[in-house]
Each structure stands twice: as C-alpha cells, then as structure tokens.
Amino acid sequence: MTAYAELMIGGLMSGLVVGLAALAITLVFGIARFANAATGDTMTAGAYVALSVSGATGSVIVGGLVGALAGAAIGVVVYFLIFRKLAGRSSVANLLASIGVAFIIRAIVGVIFEHQQQVFQLPLVRPWRILDIRVQPSDLNLAIVAVLTLATVFLILYATPVGRRMRAVADDPGLARISGISPTRVMIALWALAGSVSAVAGVMYGIKTVVTPEMGWDMLLPAFAAAILGGIGHPVGAICAGILLGTIQEMATPFVGFTYKLAISFVVLLIVLLVRPSGLFGRNEGAR
Amino acid sequence: MTILSIEGLKGGYSEVDILNGIDLVLREGQILTVAGTNGAGKSTLAKAVVGLLPRVSGSVRLAGKDITSLAPEKRAQNGIGYVPQVANVFPSLTIAENLEVVEGVQDRKARISEMFRLFPALAERKRARAGRLSGGERQQLAYARALMTRPRVVVLDEPTAALSPALVADSFARIASLASDGTSILLIEQRARQALAISNQGAIMDGGRVAMEGPAAELLNNEKAADLYLGHYST
C-alpha cells in the first residue's frame, strides 16, 4: 500500500510536468490553431538555460526564472521568424514547420550545451515520512512551482486585458479583428506565455530526472496525448489529463513494467476518446 | 455629407470575383439597405467593407479617407463597426468580457456602462457566458460590442436572419433608433421591404453588381423592383 502511495506521488509529479507541457500545446492550439511540435524542445532549452544559470549563481530558483524567460524569448523569436509568416496557412503546414523548429532548437542546444547528460546540483535531503510514506521535499517544491505557474497562467488568461483578448482570438479570430484586436500583440503574448510554461515544465522534468538534448522531444508524445485527452484547446483539461496520465502510468508500472507504462496511458486515452471524442473537457467545435 | 463611399469594388475569396464592381454611397446618419437574392454578394460586400475579404480591388473610403488597404482591426479603430450574421459574439467570454475586449475605446468603463443602459437585459446578466444567451440577447450583445468604439458606420449583416418572427420588428426598431442617434448604417438584409421601410437609401444587388438603387421609398414603390426582387407583399 505504501509503495502504491509513493508511486502515486511520483505519478502526480510526472503528471504535473506532462500537464504543463500539454497546457503549452493547448494554448497554442487554441489560439494559433496548430499543434506545436517545438514545445518539447523549448522545454529542453529552458532546462539547459536554467541548469547553466543555477550552476553559475548557485540558485535553482534564479536558474528556473531565467529558464522561463528564455522559454518566453524562444517562443517570441520563433513566432516572429516562422509562424507570423505562416499565418493563414494550414495547420499541417504550421505543424511541419514546428517540427523543423524543434530540430533547430535541439541542434542549437546540442552545440551550446553538448550532448552528455547533465543534472541539477541539488543538496541531498532526507525524505519526509508521512504515515510511513516517503515524500521528497523537492517534490513538494516542484508541486508548488507547478501550482504557481498554473495560477499565473490562469490569472493572465482570465484577469488581464491581454488574456481576455487571447481568449477572444481563440473563440473567433475574425470577430476579434473586427473588434479592433491586433492579432500580432495577442500572438506575442501567447508565444511568450507558451514558451515560458514549456520551459518551466522542462526545468521541473530536468530536476526530477536528467537534462539531455532529447528530453523534451521524448515528452512530446505524452504531452500531446494529455492535450487531446483534456479536450484540445482547453487549458484546465490539459492539466487534469496530464495528471491523470502521469498517475496512471506510474501506478501501472508494477503490473506492466517500466517499458510498457507509456502504452497504458495511451490505452486510457483511446478508451476515453471512444466514449468522449472531444476529450474530457472539450467541446465539439474543437478549440476554445 | 458622405461618410462611406464604395467605388468600383471587386473581389472574392479566391480567384473568382463575387463582387463585380460595386458603387455605393452612404450619407452620414442615414440607413442604406442592400437587398438582393441569396448569392447576390451582399454578405461578401459587408466583409469587403470591414476588411475581411481576402482579395479586393477598387476603393472603400470612410469620411474621405481611403481605408481599402487597412487591416480589419485598423478599420474598426477608424470607426467601422460590424455585426456579422452569425458568430457575432465571443461565446466563451462573459457579456462584460465581450465588451471589455474591444480595442480603440476611449473611457472604456463609462462606455460599457452606457452600453448596459442602452441594453438593460445585458446588464442583468453581465457575468453570463455569451454562448448561453438567447438569439435576441446575443444580438443585443453583438450590437453593444460593435457600438463600443462609437463607430461612424455600422455594417449590419442580415440582423434579423437568426431571430424569431416576434423579435424582427424590435430589431428594425432598434436599427432605426441607432440611425436617429446619428450612426450611419449599411444594412444588409433579406427582409427587403421591412428594411427599406426604415431606410433612407436602398440598393438591390444581383450577380455581384448593383442592379437598382435610389431612395428607399422609390424602390419600395418601383414595380420592376417588386416584380424581380422585393415581391409585392411585405414579409
């Protein structure tokens, strides 16, 4: 029983990482209307920047903040260089371009930070024992970071003028334009937000495991699965689905082994989509 | 004074022209009704005026200023309001948010309060999501959204199309009231006789061209217009 509780905690943590990556995907899908395959490599870049800055400053918090800013900067630069020029093109064209962007980001990361595994230098801390269940203090810290990140994103979306405009563009881009809303300003805010959320997910993943140039790309499939399961374009759905998939994966490990735990989450995805084709929170029109 | 002039307007969504050379003039504070059969190009004309038609040639002038090359958001900020036939509110935003998101509004809070005074039914439900409103409430919200910027010209695309028959007369009364307050209105409408009855000028489109135009009262009494386009009985 204790072992399952510990697996559940581990699942929640990986679910939060997947959920944040899925949130970044669903934000871009809801507003820019395509699946951004560069999300994973933006995670990687954010993790590497955070790793370098935390190594230089000795502070993981400072490193994480700079990593998030780097993610935002990557998002905005990629928008101006690539996706702004592809505005109005099909979602497939944008998806293919984002795969190209992913390769470019990974190549740049590889050149700058090299290819060997790296780890965040964190002090060794004895785990807490709560009802005989081991809880890593770093897990609690990461959960707080995830909650703060989510709170910030939802605050921006629901309590700021730019957030309301982002939701308006997600609803109806044409109506938004004839309401005087500049698509460029909304897109800058979107790409900065999605980039920073991706980077935070990357930093969390890097702290939990190791930092490699492929780490983000490897996370892309579960993140896409969570975005679809949650109802593509639905931010709350992405987070809930990420947590659900992460938890199911970890809880299934004793039964199916480490190799097949990812497959289990896709079985869950297929079952849910058979019952609710638009996902857990999605509506029939797709993007929200 | 001419507030909106359309000269030699051609264009469409792809290679094929749907508008084949439109010339129209809307005077300040007046209502110009554009009627015509389905497929005549009326809604395409509305989109061309507000900047949503991908390909246009000719010119659209607002108070003498050529706005043909301006993006839709710039046209909105320059004083063109638009109420599309469908999808005219942001369904996942609340009523208040639908008004708050409009850009180019001076003294936003005061303007939103004005809109709530003008449309009291909206004020009562300002925290309700627009997607949950009835057809009549949605249209009121669409009008309020379009009026937020104090536009000089409002383009209404078939405002009565999605309304129950009981609400049609109210809708025309509201349009007449807007014009009496000084707003110039380009009214695209299938219910041509009722629309012309509240209009100063009228035009009938056919095949992407203006087939007939003139003072609304004259068009209403024109036998040829009645035979070919308007019918002989009010709808």
Coordinates of C-alpha atoms in Angstrom, one line a residue:
Chain A
M1 CA 0.0 0.0 0.0
T2 CA 2.8 2.4 1.0
A3 CA 4.6 1.6 -2.3
Y4 CA 1.4 2.5 -4.3
A5 CA 1.1 5.7 -2.4
E6 CA 4.7 6.6 -3.3
L7 CA 4.0 5.6 -6.9
M8 CA 1.0 7.9 -6.9
I9 CA 3.1 10.8 -5.6
G10 CA 5.7 10.1 -8.4
G11 CA 2.8 9.9 -10.9
L12 CA 1.4 13.2 -9.7
M13 CA 4.8 14.9 -10.2
S14 CA 5.3 13.5 -13.7
G15 CA 1.7 14.3 -14.4
L16 CA 2.3 17.9 -13.5
V17 CA 5.2 18.1 -15.9
V18 CA 3.1 16.5 -18.7
G19 CA 0.2 18.7 -17.8
L20 CA 2.3 21.9 -18.1
A21 CA 3.7 20.8 -21.4
A22 CA 0.1 19.9 -22.6
L23 CA -1.0 23.3 -21.4
A24 CA 1.6 25.0 -23.6
I25 CA 0.5 22.9 -26.5
T26 CA -3.2 23.5 -25.9
L27 CA -2.7 27.3 -25.5
V28 CA -1.0 27.5 -29.0
F29 CA -3.6 25.1 -30.5
G30 CA -6.5 27.1 -29.1
I31 CA -5.3 30.5 -30.4
A32 CA -2.8 29.8 -33.3
R33 CA -4.7 26.7 -34.3
F34 CA -2.0 24.2 -34.8
A35 CA -0.2 21.5 -32.7
N36 CA 3.2 23.0 -31.9
A37 CA 5.8 20.2 -32.0
A38 CA 8.5 22.6 -30.9
T39 CA 7.0 22.6 -27.4
G40 CA 9.3 19.7 -26.2
D41 CA 12.5 21.3 -27.4
T42 CA 11.5 24.6 -25.9
M43 CA 11.3 22.6 -22.6
T44 CA 14.8 21.3 -23.3
A45 CA 16.2 24.7 -24.0
G46 CA 14.6 26.1 -20.8
A47 CA 16.0 23.3 -18.8
Y48 CA 19.5 23.9 -20.1
V49 CA 19.4 27.6 -19.6
A50 CA 18.1 27.0 -16.0
L51 CA 20.9 24.5 -15.4
S52 CA 23.6 26.8 -16.6
V53 CA 22.3 29.8 -14.6
S54 CA 21.7 27.8 -11.5
G55 CA 25.3 26.4 -11.8
A56 CA 26.6 29.9 -12.2
T57 CA 24.5 31.5 -9.4
G58 CA 24.1 28.6 -7.1
S59 CA 20.3 29.2 -7.1
V60 CA 17.9 26.9 -8.7
I61 CA 15.1 29.5 -8.3
V62 CA 17.1 32.1 -10.2
G63 CA 18.0 29.5 -12.8
G64 CA 14.4 28.5 -13.2
L65 CA 13.2 32.1 -13.6
V66 CA 15.9 32.8 -16.2
G67 CA 15.0 29.5 -17.9
A68 CA 11.3 30.6 -18.0
L69 CA 12.3 33.9 -19.5
A70 CA 14.5 32.1 -22.1
G71 CA 11.5 29.9 -23.0
A72 CA 9.4 33.1 -23.4
A73 CA 12.1 34.6 -25.6
I74 CA 12.4 31.5 -27.7
G75 CA 8.6 31.5 -28.2
V76 CA 8.5 35.1 -29.4
V77 CA 11.6 34.8 -31.7
V78 CA 10.1 31.6 -33.3
Y79 CA 6.8 33.4 -33.8
F80 CA 8.4 36.4 -35.5
L81 CA 10.8 34.3 -37.6
I82 CA 8.5 31.5 -38.6
F83 CA 4.9 31.4 -37.5
R84 CA 4.0 35.0 -38.2
K85 CA 4.9 34.4 -41.8
L86 CA 2.8 31.3 -41.9
A87 CA -0.3 33.0 -40.5
G88 CA -3.3 31.9 -42.6
R89 CA -1.6 28.7 -43.8
S90 CA -3.0 25.3 -43.0
S91 CA -2.5 23.8 -39.6
V92 CA -0.5 21.0 -41.2
A93 CA 1.9 23.5 -42.7
N94 CA 2.4 25.1 -39.3
L95 CA 2.8 21.6 -37.7
L96 CA 5.5 20.7 -40.2
A97 CA 7.3 24.0 -39.6
S98 CA 7.2 23.4 -35.9
I99 CA 8.9 20.1 -36.3
G100 CA 11.6 21.9 -38.2
V101 CA 11.8 24.5 -35.4
A102 CA 12.1 21.6 -32.9
F103 CA 15.1 20.2 -34.8
I104 CA 16.8 23.6 -35.0
I105 CA 16.3 24.3 -31.3
R106 CA 17.7 20.8 -30.4
A107 CA 20.7 21.3 -32.7
I108 CA 21.5 24.7 -31.1
V109 CA 21.1 23.2 -27.6
G110 CA 23.5 20.4 -28.6
V111 CA 26.1 22.9 -30.0
I112 CA 25.9 25.2 -27.0
F113 CA 25.5 22.7 -24.1
E114 CA 26.9 19.5 -25.8
H115 CA 25.2 16.1 -25.7
Q116 CA 26.1 14.4 -22.5
Q117 CA 23.6 14.1 -19.6
Q118 CA 23.7 16.8 -17.0
V119 CA 21.9 17.1 -13.7
F120 CA 20.8 20.0 -11.5
Q121 CA 23.2 20.2 -8.5
L122 CA 20.7 19.9 -5.6
P123 CA 21.6 19.3 -2.0
L124 CA 20.8 15.8 -0.7
V125 CA 17.9 16.0 1.6
R126 CA 16.4 13.2 3.7
P127 CA 12.8 12.4 2.6
W128 CA 10.0 13.1 4.9
R129 CA 8.0 10.1 6.2
I130 CA 4.3 10.8 6.4
L131 CA 2.2 7.8 7.5
D132 CA 5.2 5.7 6.5
I133 CA 5.1 7.2 3.0
R134 CA 8.3 8.7 1.8
V135 CA 7.9 12.2 0.4
Q136 CA 10.8 14.1 -1.2
P137 CA 10.9 17.7 -0.1
S138 CA 11.9 18.6 -3.7
D139 CA 8.6 17.1 -4.9
L140 CA 6.7 19.4 -2.7
N141 CA 8.8 22.4 -4.0
L142 CA 8.2 21.3 -7.6
A143 CA 4.4 20.9 -7.0
I144 CA 4.4 24.5 -5.5
V145 CA 6.2 25.7 -8.7
A146 CA 3.7 23.9 -10.9
V147 CA 0.7 25.4 -8.9
L148 CA 2.2 28.9 -9.1
T149 CA 2.8 28.5 -12.8
L150 CA -0.8 27.4 -13.3
A151 CA -2.1 30.2 -11.2
T152 CA -0.1 32.7 -13.2
V153 CA -1.3 31.4 -16.5
F154 CA -5.0 31.4 -15.4
L155 CA -4.6 34.8 -13.9
I156 CA -3.2 36.1 -17.2
L157 CA -6.0 34.4 -19.2
Y158 CA -8.9 35.4 -17.0
A159 CA -7.9 38.6 -15.2
T160 CA -5.9 40.6 -17.6
P161 CA -6.9 42.5 -20.8
V162 CA -4.3 40.6 -22.9
G163 CA -5.6 37.3 -21.5
R164 CA -9.2 38.2 -22.4
R165 CA -8.1 39.1 -25.9
M166 CA -6.3 35.8 -26.2
R167 CA -9.5 34.0 -25.3
A168 CA -11.4 36.2 -27.8
V169 CA -9.0 35.3 -30.6
A170 CA -9.3 31.6 -29.5
D171 CA -13.1 32.0 -29.9
D172 CA -13.2 33.7 -33.2
P173 CA -10.1 35.3 -34.8
G174 CA -12.2 37.2 -37.4
L175 CA -14.6 38.7 -34.9
A176 CA -11.6 39.6 -32.7
R177 CA -10.0 41.6 -35.6
I178 CA -13.2 43.5 -36.4
S179 CA -13.4 44.3 -32.6
G180 CA -10.1 46.1 -33.1
I181 CA -7.9 43.4 -31.5
S182 CA -4.4 43.3 -33.0
P183 CA -3.5 39.7 -33.8
T184 CA 0.2 40.4 -33.5
R185 CA 0.0 41.7 -30.0
V186 CA -2.1 38.7 -28.9
M187 CA 0.3 36.3 -30.6
I188 CA 3.4 37.8 -28.9
A189 CA 1.7 37.3 -25.6
L190 CA 0.6 33.8 -26.5
W191 CA 4.1 32.7 -27.6
A192 CA 5.8 34.3 -24.6
L193 CA 3.3 32.5 -22.3
A194 CA 3.5 29.1 -24.0
G195 CA 7.3 29.3 -24.2
S196 CA 7.7 30.1 -20.5
V197 CA 5.3 27.4 -19.5
S198 CA 7.2 24.9 -21.7
A199 CA 10.4 26.0 -20.1
V200 CA 9.1 25.6 -16.5
A201 CA 7.9 22.1 -17.5
G202 CA 11.4 21.4 -18.8
V203 CA 13.1 22.7 -15.7
M204 CA 10.8 20.5 -13.5
Y205 CA 11.5 17.5 -15.6
G206 CA 15.2 18.2 -15.6
I207 CA 15.2 18.4 -11.8
K208 CA 13.3 15.2 -11.4
T209 CA 15.4 13.3 -13.9
V210 CA 18.4 14.4 -16.0
V211 CA 18.9 17.0 -18.6
T212 CA 19.6 15.8 -22.2
P213 CA 19.0 17.4 -25.6
E214 CA 16.4 14.7 -26.3
M215 CA 14.4 15.1 -23.0
G216 CA 11.8 17.4 -24.4
W217 CA 11.2 15.6 -27.6
D218 CA 10.7 12.4 -25.6
M219 CA 8.0 14.2 -23.5
L220 CA 6.2 15.4 -26.6
L221 CA 4.0 12.3 -27.2
P222 CA 2.6 12.1 -23.6
A223 CA 2.1 15.9 -23.7
F224 CA 0.2 15.7 -27.0
A225 CA -1.8 12.8 -25.5
A226 CA -2.7 14.9 -22.5
A227 CA -3.7 17.8 -24.6
I228 CA -6.0 15.6 -26.7
L229 CA -7.4 13.8 -23.7
G230 CA -8.2 17.0 -21.9
G231 CA -10.0 18.4 -24.9
I232 CA -7.7 20.2 -27.3
G233 CA -7.7 23.9 -26.7
H234 CA -8.9 23.5 -23.1
P235 CA -6.3 24.6 -20.5
V236 CA -7.9 23.1 -17.5
G237 CA -8.4 19.8 -19.4
A238 CA -4.7 19.7 -20.4
I239 CA -3.6 19.9 -16.7
C240 CA -6.2 17.4 -15.5
A241 CA -5.4 15.0 -18.3
G242 CA -1.6 15.3 -17.7
I243 CA -2.1 14.5 -14.0
L244 CA -4.4 11.6 -14.9
L245 CA -2.0 10.1 -17.5
G246 CA 1.1 10.6 -15.2
T247 CA -0.6 8.9 -12.3
I248 CA -2.0 6.0 -14.4
Q249 CA 1.5 5.4 -15.9
E250 CA 3.2 5.2 -12.6
M251 CA 0.5 3.1 -10.9
A252 CA 0.6 0.7 -13.8
T253 CA 4.4 0.2 -13.6
P254 CA 4.2 -2.8 -11.1
F255 CA 1.8 -4.6 -13.4
V256 CA 3.2 -3.9 -16.9
G257 CA 6.8 -2.9 -16.2
F258 CA 8.6 0.3 -17.0
T259 CA 8.7 -0.4 -20.7
Y260 CA 5.0 -0.5 -21.2
K261 CA 3.8 2.1 -18.8
L262 CA 3.6 4.7 -21.6
A263 CA 1.4 2.3 -23.6
I264 CA -1.1 2.1 -20.7
S265 CA -1.7 5.8 -20.8
F266 CA -2.5 5.6 -24.5
V267 CA -4.9 2.7 -23.8
V268 CA -6.6 5.1 -21.4
L269 CA -6.5 7.8 -24.0
L270 CA -8.2 5.6 -26.6
I271 CA -10.9 4.4 -24.2
V272 CA -11.8 8.0 -23.1
L273 CA -11.8 9.2 -26.7
L274 CA -14.1 6.3 -27.7
V275 CA -16.6 7.5 -25.0
R276 CA -15.9 11.2 -25.4
P277 CA -14.4 12.0 -28.8
S278 CA -13.9 15.7 -27.9
G279 CA -11.8 14.7 -24.8
L280 CA -12.6 15.1 -21.1
F281 CA -13.3 18.9 -21.2
G282 CA -13.6 19.5 -24.9
R283 CA -16.5 20.8 -26.9
N284 CA -17.4 19.7 -30.3
E285 CA -16.1 22.8 -32.0
G286 CA -12.5 21.9 -31.1
A287 CA -10.7 25.0 -30.0
R288 CA -11.6 27.1 -27.0
Chain B
M1 CA -22.1 64.5 -46.1
T2 CA -20.8 61.2 -47.5
I3 CA -19.5 59.0 -44.7
L4 CA -18.8 55.8 -46.7
S5 CA -18.2 55.6 -50.4
I6 CA -17.6 52.4 -52.3
E7 CA -16.2 52.7 -55.8
G8 CA -15.6 50.0 -58.4
L9 CA -15.3 47.4 -55.7
K10 CA -14.4 43.9 -57.0
G11 CA -13.2 40.9 -55.2
G12 CA -13.8 37.5 -53.7
Y13 CA -12.5 34.7 -51.5
S14 CA -10.4 33.0 -54.2
E15 CA -9.6 33.6 -57.9
V16 CA -13.3 34.1 -58.8
D17 CA -14.8 37.6 -58.3
I18 CA -18.0 37.6 -56.3
L19 CA -18.3 41.4 -56.3
N20 CA -18.1 42.7 -59.9
G21 CA -17.8 46.4 -59.5
I22 CA -19.9 47.9 -56.7
D23 CA -20.5 51.7 -56.4
L24 CA -22.5 52.8 -53.4
V25 CA -22.6 55.9 -51.2
L26 CA -23.8 56.1 -47.5
R27 CA -24.5 59.5 -46.1
E28 CA -24.0 60.5 -42.5
G29 CA -26.8 59.5 -40.1
Q30 CA -28.6 57.6 -42.8
I31 CA -29.5 53.9 -43.4
L32 CA -28.6 52.3 -46.7
T33 CA -30.2 49.0 -47.2
V34 CA -28.6 46.5 -49.5
A35 CA -31.0 43.8 -50.5
G36 CA -30.9 41.0 -53.1
T37 CA -31.4 37.3 -53.7
N38 CA -29.3 34.6 -52.0
G39 CA -25.8 34.5 -53.6
A40 CA -26.0 38.1 -54.9
G41 CA -22.9 39.0 -52.9
K42 CA -24.5 41.0 -50.1
S43 CA -22.5 39.4 -47.2
T44 CA -19.4 39.5 -49.3
L45 CA -19.9 43.2 -49.7
A46 CA -20.1 43.6 -45.9
K47 CA -16.9 41.6 -45.5
A48 CA -15.2 43.8 -48.1
V49 CA -16.2 47.0 -46.3
V50 CA -14.9 45.8 -42.9
G51 CA -11.7 44.3 -44.3
L52 CA -12.4 40.5 -44.0
L53 CA -12.5 39.8 -47.7
P54 CA -9.1 38.3 -48.7
R55 CA -9.0 39.9 -52.2
V56 CA -10.4 43.2 -53.2
S57 CA -9.8 46.0 -55.8
G58 CA -11.5 49.3 -56.1
S59 CA -11.8 51.6 -53.1
V60 CA -13.6 52.0 -49.8
R61 CA -13.5 55.5 -48.3
L62 CA -14.5 56.4 -44.7
A63 CA -15.2 60.1 -44.4
G64 CA -13.0 60.7 -47.4
K65 CA -10.1 58.5 -46.1
D66 CA -9.1 55.5 -48.3
I67 CA -9.3 52.5 -46.0
T68 CA -9.1 49.8 -48.7
S69 CA -5.7 48.6 -47.7
L70 CA -6.3 48.8 -43.9
A71 CA -6.5 45.6 -41.8
P72 CA -9.9 44.8 -40.2
E73 CA -8.6 45.9 -36.7
K74 CA -7.4 49.2 -38.1
R75 CA -10.8 49.8 -39.8
A76 CA -12.5 49.0 -36.5
Q77 CA -10.3 51.5 -34.7
N78 CA -11.0 54.1 -37.5
G79 CA -14.8 53.9 -36.9
I80 CA -16.3 50.9 -38.7
G81 CA -18.4 48.6 -36.5
Y82 CA -19.6 45.3 -37.8
V83 CA -22.3 42.9 -36.7
P84 CA -21.9 39.6 -38.6
Q85 CA -24.9 37.5 -39.4
V86 CA -23.7 34.6 -37.3
A87 CA -20.8 34.1 -34.9
N88 CA -21.2 37.7 -33.7
V89 CA -20.2 37.3 -30.1
F90 CA -17.3 35.6 -28.3
P91 CA -19.2 32.6 -26.8
S92 CA -16.7 31.6 -24.1
L93 CA -16.4 35.1 -22.8
T94 CA -18.9 36.7 -20.4
I95 CA -21.1 39.5 -21.6
A96 CA -18.9 42.0 -19.8
E97 CA -15.8 40.5 -21.2
N98 CA -17.2 40.7 -24.7
L99 CA -17.3 44.5 -24.3
E100 CA -14.1 44.8 -22.4
V101 CA -12.0 43.1 -25.2
V102 CA -12.9 45.7 -27.8
E103 CA -9.9 47.9 -28.6
G104 CA -9.9 51.5 -29.6
V105 CA -12.4 52.6 -26.9
Q106 CA -11.9 55.8 -25.0
D107 CA -13.1 55.7 -21.4
R108 CA -13.9 52.1 -21.5
K109 CA -15.7 51.8 -18.2
A110 CA -18.1 54.7 -19.0
R111 CA -18.7 53.3 -22.4
I112 CA -19.6 49.8 -21.0
S113 CA -22.0 51.5 -18.5
E114 CA -23.6 53.3 -21.5
M115 CA -24.0 50.0 -23.3
F116 CA -25.6 48.5 -20.3
R117 CA -28.0 51.4 -20.1
L118 CA -28.8 51.0 -23.8
F119 CA -29.3 47.3 -23.5
P120 CA -30.6 46.7 -19.9
A121 CA -31.1 43.0 -20.5
L122 CA -27.3 42.6 -20.8
A123 CA -26.6 44.4 -17.6
E124 CA -28.7 41.9 -15.7
R125 CA -26.6 39.0 -16.9
K126 CA -23.2 40.6 -17.4
R127 CA -21.4 37.6 -15.8
A128 CA -23.2 35.1 -18.0
R129 CA -21.2 33.5 -20.8
A130 CA -22.3 34.8 -24.2
G131 CA -22.6 31.2 -25.6
R132 CA -25.5 30.7 -23.2
L133 CA -27.6 33.7 -24.4
S134 CA -30.8 33.5 -26.4
G135 CA -30.8 34.7 -30.0
G136 CA -32.2 38.1 -29.1
E137 CA -29.7 38.6 -26.2
R138 CA -26.9 37.6 -28.4
Q139 CA -27.9 40.1 -31.0
Q140 CA -28.1 42.9 -28.4
L141 CA -24.6 41.9 -27.2
A142 CA -23.4 41.9 -30.8
Y143 CA -24.8 45.5 -31.3
A144 CA -23.2 46.6 -28.0
R145 CA -19.8 45.2 -29.0
A146 CA -20.0 46.9 -32.4
L147 CA -21.0 50.2 -30.8
M148 CA -18.3 50.2 -28.1
T149 CA -15.9 52.3 -30.3
R150 CA -18.6 54.9 -31.2
P151 CA -18.3 53.9 -34.8
R152 CA -19.2 56.3 -37.6
V153 CA -20.5 53.5 -39.7
V154 CA -22.1 50.2 -38.5
V155 CA -22.4 47.4 -41.0
L156 CA -25.2 45.0 -40.1
D157 CA -25.2 41.7 -42.0
E158 CA -28.7 40.2 -42.0
P159 CA -29.5 41.2 -38.4
T160 CA -33.0 39.6 -38.5
A161 CA -31.9 36.3 -40.0
A162 CA -31.4 34.3 -36.8
L163 CA -34.3 36.0 -34.9
S164 CA -37.7 34.6 -34.2
P165 CA -40.5 36.4 -36.0
A166 CA -41.6 38.1 -32.8
L167 CA -38.2 39.8 -32.5
V168 CA -37.9 41.0 -36.1
A169 CA -39.9 44.2 -35.6
D170 CA -37.9 45.0 -32.4
S171 CA -34.7 44.6 -34.4
F172 CA -35.8 47.0 -37.1
A173 CA -36.9 49.5 -34.5
R174 CA -33.5 49.3 -32.8
I175 CA -31.8 49.9 -36.1
A176 CA -33.9 52.9 -36.8
S177 CA -33.2 54.2 -33.3
L178 CA -29.4 53.8 -33.9
A179 CA -29.6 55.9 -37.0
S180 CA -31.7 58.6 -35.3
D181 CA -28.8 58.9 -32.8
G182 CA -26.5 59.8 -35.7
T183 CA -24.9 56.4 -36.5
S184 CA -24.7 55.7 -40.2
I185 CA -25.8 52.2 -41.1
L186 CA -25.1 49.9 -44.0
L187 CA -27.9 47.3 -43.6
I188 CA -27.6 44.0 -45.5
E189 CA -31.0 42.4 -45.3
Q190 CA -33.1 39.7 -46.9
R191 CA -36.4 41.2 -45.5
A192 CA -36.1 43.9 -48.1
R193 CA -39.4 45.6 -47.7
Q194 CA -39.2 46.0 -43.9
A195 CA -35.6 47.1 -44.2
L196 CA -36.3 49.7 -46.9
A197 CA -39.2 51.0 -44.8
I198 CA -36.8 52.3 -42.2
S199 CA -34.0 53.3 -44.7
N200 CA -33.1 56.5 -46.5
Q201 CA -31.5 54.8 -49.4
G202 CA -31.6 51.3 -50.9
A203 CA -29.7 49.2 -53.4
I204 CA -30.6 45.8 -54.8
M205 CA -27.7 43.5 -55.7
D206 CA -27.7 40.8 -58.4
G207 CA -24.8 38.8 -59.5
G208 CA -22.3 40.8 -57.6
R209 CA -23.5 44.1 -59.1
V210 CA -25.9 46.8 -58.0
A211 CA -28.9 46.2 -60.2
M212 CA -31.1 49.0 -58.8
E213 CA -30.6 51.8 -56.4
G214 CA -32.2 55.0 -55.2
P215 CA -34.2 56.5 -52.3
A216 CA -35.8 53.7 -50.3
A217 CA -39.3 55.0 -50.7
E218 CA -38.9 55.0 -54.5
L219 CA -37.6 51.4 -54.6
L220 CA -40.5 50.3 -52.4
N221 CA -42.9 51.7 -55.0
N222 CA -40.9 50.5 -58.0
E223 CA -42.9 47.9 -60.0
K224 CA -39.8 46.3 -61.6
A225 CA -38.1 46.0 -58.2
A226 CA -41.2 44.4 -56.7
D227 CA -41.5 42.0 -59.7
L228 CA -37.9 40.9 -59.7
Y229 CA -36.6 41.3 -56.2
L230 CA -38.9 42.6 -53.4
G231 CA -42.1 40.8 -54.0
H232 CA -45.5 42.5 -53.8
Y233 CA -46.2 41.8 -50.1
S234 CA -44.3 42.7 -47.0
T235 CA -42.6 39.8 -45.3

